[in-house]
CSV table of C-alpha atoms in Angstrom, one decimal:
chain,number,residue,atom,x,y,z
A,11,UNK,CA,0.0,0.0,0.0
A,12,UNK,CA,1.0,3.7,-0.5
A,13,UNK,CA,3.3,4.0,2.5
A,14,UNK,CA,1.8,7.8,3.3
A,15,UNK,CA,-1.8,6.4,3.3
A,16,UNK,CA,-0.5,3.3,5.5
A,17,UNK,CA,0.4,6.1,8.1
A,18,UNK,CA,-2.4,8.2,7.5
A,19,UNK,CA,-4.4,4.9,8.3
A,20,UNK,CA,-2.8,3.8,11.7
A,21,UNK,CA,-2.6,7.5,13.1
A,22,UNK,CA,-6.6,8.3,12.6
A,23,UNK,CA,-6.9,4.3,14.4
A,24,UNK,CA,-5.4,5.7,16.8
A,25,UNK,CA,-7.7,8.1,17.2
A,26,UNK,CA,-10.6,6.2,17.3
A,27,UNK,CA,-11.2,7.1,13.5
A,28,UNK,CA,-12.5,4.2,11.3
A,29,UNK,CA,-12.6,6.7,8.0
A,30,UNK,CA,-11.6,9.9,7.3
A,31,UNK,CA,-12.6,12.4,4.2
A,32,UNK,CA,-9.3,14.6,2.4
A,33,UNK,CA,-10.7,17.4,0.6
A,34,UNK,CA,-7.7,19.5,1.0
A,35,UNK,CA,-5.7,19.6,-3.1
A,36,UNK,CA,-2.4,20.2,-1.0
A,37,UNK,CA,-2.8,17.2,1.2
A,38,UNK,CA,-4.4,14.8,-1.5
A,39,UNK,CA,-1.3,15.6,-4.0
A,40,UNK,CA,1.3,14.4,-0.1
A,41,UNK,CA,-0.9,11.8,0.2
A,42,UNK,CA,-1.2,10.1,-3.5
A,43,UNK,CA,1.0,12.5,-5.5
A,44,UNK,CA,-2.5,13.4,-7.5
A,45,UNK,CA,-3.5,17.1,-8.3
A,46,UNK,CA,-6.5,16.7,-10.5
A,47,UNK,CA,-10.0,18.2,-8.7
A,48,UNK,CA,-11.3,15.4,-6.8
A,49,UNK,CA,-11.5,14.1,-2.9
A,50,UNK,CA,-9.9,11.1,-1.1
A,51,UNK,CA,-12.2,9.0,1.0
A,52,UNK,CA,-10.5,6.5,3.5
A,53,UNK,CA,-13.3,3.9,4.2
A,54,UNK,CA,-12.7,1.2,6.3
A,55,UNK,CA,-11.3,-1.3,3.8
A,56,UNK,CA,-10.6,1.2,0.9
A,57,UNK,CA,-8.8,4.5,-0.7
A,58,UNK,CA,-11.5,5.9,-2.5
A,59,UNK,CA,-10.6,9.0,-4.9
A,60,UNK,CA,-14.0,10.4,-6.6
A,61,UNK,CA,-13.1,12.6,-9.2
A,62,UNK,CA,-15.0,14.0,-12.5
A,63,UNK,CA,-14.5,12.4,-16.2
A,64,UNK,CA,-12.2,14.9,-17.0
A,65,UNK,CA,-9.6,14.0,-15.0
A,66,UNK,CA,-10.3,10.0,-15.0
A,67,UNK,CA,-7.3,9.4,-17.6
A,68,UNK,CA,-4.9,11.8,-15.7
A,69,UNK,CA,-5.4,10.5,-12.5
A,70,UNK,CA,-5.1,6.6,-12.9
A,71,UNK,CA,-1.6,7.7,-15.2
A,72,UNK,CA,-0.6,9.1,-12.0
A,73,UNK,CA,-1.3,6.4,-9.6
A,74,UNK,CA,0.4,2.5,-9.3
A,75,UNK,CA,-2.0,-0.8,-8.5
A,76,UNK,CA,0.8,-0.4,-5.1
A,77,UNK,CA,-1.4,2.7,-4.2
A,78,UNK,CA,-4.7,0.7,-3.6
A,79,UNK,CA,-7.4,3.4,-4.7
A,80,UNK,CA,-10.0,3.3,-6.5
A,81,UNK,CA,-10.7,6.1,-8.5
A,82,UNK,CA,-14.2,6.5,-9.3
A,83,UNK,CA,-15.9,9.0,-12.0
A,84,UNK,CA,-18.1,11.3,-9.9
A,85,UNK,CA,-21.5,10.7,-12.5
A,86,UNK,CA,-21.1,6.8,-11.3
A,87,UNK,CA,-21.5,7.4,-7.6
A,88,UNK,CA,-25.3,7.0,-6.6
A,89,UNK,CA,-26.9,7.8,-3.5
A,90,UNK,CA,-26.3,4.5,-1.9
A,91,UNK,CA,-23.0,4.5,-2.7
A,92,UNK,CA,-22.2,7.7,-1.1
A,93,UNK,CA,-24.2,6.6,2.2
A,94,UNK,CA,-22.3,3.1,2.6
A,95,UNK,CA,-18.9,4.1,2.0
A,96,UNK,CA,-18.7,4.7,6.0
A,97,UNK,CA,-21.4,2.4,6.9
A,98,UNK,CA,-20.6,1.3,10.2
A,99,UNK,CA,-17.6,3.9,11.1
A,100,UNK,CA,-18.8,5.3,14.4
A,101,UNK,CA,-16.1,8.4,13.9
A,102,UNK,CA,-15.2,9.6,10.5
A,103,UNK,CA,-12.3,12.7,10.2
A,104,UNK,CA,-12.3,15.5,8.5
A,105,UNK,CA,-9.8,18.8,7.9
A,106,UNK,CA,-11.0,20.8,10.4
A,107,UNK,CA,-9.1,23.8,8.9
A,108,UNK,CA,-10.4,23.7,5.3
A,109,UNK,CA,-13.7,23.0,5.2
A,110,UNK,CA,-16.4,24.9,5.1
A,111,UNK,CA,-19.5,24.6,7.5
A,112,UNK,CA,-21.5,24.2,4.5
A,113,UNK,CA,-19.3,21.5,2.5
A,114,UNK,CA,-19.3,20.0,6.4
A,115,UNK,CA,-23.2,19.8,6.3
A,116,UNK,CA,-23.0,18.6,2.7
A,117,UNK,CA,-20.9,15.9,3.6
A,118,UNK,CA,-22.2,14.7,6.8
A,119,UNK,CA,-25.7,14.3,5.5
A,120,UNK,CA,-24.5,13.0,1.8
A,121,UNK,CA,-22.3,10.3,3.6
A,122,UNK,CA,-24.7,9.8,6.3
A,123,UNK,CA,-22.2,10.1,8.7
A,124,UNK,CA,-22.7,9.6,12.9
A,125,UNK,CA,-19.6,11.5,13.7
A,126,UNK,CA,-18.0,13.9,11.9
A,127,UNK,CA,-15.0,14.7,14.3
A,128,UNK,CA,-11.8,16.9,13.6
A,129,UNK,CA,-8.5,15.5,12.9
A,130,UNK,CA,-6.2,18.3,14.3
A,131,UNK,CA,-4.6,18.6,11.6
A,132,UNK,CA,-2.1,15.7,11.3
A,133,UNK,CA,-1.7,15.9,7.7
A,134,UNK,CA,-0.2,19.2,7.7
A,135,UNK,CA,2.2,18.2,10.7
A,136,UNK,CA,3.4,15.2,9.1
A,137,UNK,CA,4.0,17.4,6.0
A,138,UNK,CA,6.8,19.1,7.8
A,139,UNK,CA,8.3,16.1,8.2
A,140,UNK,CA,10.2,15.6,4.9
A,141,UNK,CA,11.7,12.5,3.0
A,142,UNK,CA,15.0,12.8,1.0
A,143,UNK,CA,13.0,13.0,-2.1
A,144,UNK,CA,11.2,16.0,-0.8
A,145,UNK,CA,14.7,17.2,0.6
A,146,UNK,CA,16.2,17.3,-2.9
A,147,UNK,CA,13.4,18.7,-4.7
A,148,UNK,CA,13.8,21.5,-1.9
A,149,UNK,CA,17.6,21.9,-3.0
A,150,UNK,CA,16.7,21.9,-6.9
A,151,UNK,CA,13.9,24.7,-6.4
A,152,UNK,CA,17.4,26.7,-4.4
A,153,UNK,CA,19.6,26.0,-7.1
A,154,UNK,CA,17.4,26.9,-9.8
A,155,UNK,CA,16.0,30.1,-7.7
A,156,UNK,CA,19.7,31.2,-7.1
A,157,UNK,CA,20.8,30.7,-10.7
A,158,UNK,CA,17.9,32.8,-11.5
A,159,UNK,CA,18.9,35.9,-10.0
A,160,UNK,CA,22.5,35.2,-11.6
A,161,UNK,CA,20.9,35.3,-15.1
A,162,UNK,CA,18.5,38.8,-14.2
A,163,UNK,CA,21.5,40.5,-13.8
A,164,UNK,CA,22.5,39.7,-17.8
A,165,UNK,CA,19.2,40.2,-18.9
A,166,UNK,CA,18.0,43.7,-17.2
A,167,UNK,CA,18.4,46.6,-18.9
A,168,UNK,CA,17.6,50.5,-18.7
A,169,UNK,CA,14.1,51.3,-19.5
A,170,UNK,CA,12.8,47.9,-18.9
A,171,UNK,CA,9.1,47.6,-16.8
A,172,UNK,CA,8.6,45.4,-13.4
A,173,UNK,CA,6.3,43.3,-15.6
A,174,UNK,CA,8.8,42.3,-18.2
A,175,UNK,CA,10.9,41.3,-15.4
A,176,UNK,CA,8.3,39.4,-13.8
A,177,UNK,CA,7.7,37.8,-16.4
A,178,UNK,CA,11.0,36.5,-17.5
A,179,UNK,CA,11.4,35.5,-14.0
A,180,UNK,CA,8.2,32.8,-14.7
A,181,UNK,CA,9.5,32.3,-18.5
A,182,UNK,CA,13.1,31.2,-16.7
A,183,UNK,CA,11.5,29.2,-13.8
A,184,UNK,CA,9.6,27.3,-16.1
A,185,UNK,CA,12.3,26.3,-18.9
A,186,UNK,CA,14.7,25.2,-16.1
A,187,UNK,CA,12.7,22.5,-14.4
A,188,UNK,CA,10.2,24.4,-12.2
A,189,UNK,CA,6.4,22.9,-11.8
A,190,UNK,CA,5.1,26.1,-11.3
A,191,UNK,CA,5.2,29.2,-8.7
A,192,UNK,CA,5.0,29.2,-4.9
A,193,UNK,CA,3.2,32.8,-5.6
A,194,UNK,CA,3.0,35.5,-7.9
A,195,UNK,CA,6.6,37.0,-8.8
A,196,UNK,CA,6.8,40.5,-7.7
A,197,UNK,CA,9.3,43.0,-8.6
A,198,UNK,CA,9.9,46.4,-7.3
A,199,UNK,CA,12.3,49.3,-8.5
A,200,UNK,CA,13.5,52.0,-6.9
A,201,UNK,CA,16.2,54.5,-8.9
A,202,UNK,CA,19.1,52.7,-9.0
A,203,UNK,CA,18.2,49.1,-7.7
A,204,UNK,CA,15.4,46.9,-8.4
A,205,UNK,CA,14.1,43.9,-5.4
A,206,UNK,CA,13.0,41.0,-6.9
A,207,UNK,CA,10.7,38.4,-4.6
A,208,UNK,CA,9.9,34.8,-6.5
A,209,UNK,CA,9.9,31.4,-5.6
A,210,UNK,CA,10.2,28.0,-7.7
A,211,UNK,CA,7.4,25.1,-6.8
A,212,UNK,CA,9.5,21.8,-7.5
């Protein structure tokens, strides 16, 4: 089984949890490496990841038969399906911190679940915890930040706008290896110097 689910798993046995709903994109893509639109239902003998026909094909090219989910088309789950995925979990978790109360409602009466309880957010917590695959994707997004700023100074010249910066920041990010931003680029100038605030997302 996926090693992160296997923990995920023992820790909400431990507390008394025999299911737990992930909702959170930034905790489904730890958990299973996915980042299509979907949630992740831990039942108590399955991984369950309901997503919409769009992103069927994407997500089973991103996931192993070693992962053990299921992934499930959204138009193919019926009523009954929804209400015995926890049939007969007494406690069923959920992330306190990003749901809303009405997706909370939505989900405790479309599940039909007894108890709806808060996990204290041990996904996040374990998330600071990083592997050495994690470690060196840290060091890449470093190295490829840092050689960044060696190239800007090459490449800006009088008369040229924040935005053109900016964006040859992203264009550079990108071409080098980069998944995508940590947050919008922003540049500042001032006279004679120009501050330059970006971040790779490896």
């Amino acid at each position: 089984m996926n090693q992160k689910l296997k923990w995920l798993r023992d820790k909400i046995s431990r507390m008394d949890m025999q299911g737990m709903i992930v909702s959170n994109p930034i905790n489904i893509k730890y958990l299973i490496g996915v980042d299509a639109e979907g949630v992740l239902l831990l039942t108590r003998k399955e991984n369950v990841y309901i997503t919409d026909a769009r992103y069927i094909e994407k997500v089973n090219s991103m996931l192993t038969i070693d992962d053990e989910i299921i992934v499930t088309n959204i138009m193919d789950v019926s009523k009954d399906d929804y209400e015995n995925f926890f049939m007969f979990c007494e406690n069923v978790g959920f992330e306190e911190n990003y749901l809303t109360y009405a997706k909370y409602k939505d989900y405790k009466q479309r599940y039909k679940i007894h108890n709806f309880v808060e996990t204290e957010n041990i996904i996040e917590k374990q998330r600071m915890i990083k592997d050495e695959y994690e470690i060196s994707c840290i060091k890449k997004a470093c190295e490829v930040t840092d050689n960044c700023f060696k190239y800007l100074l090459s490449f800006i010249k009088k008369g040229m706008t924040e935005k053109q910066i900016a964006g040859e920041i992203e264009k550079y990010f990108m071409a080098n290896g980069a998944d995508g931003l940590s947050f919008d680029t922003i540049v500042a100038s001032r006279t004679k110097f120009i501050y330059a605030t970006c971040g790779s997302n490896r």
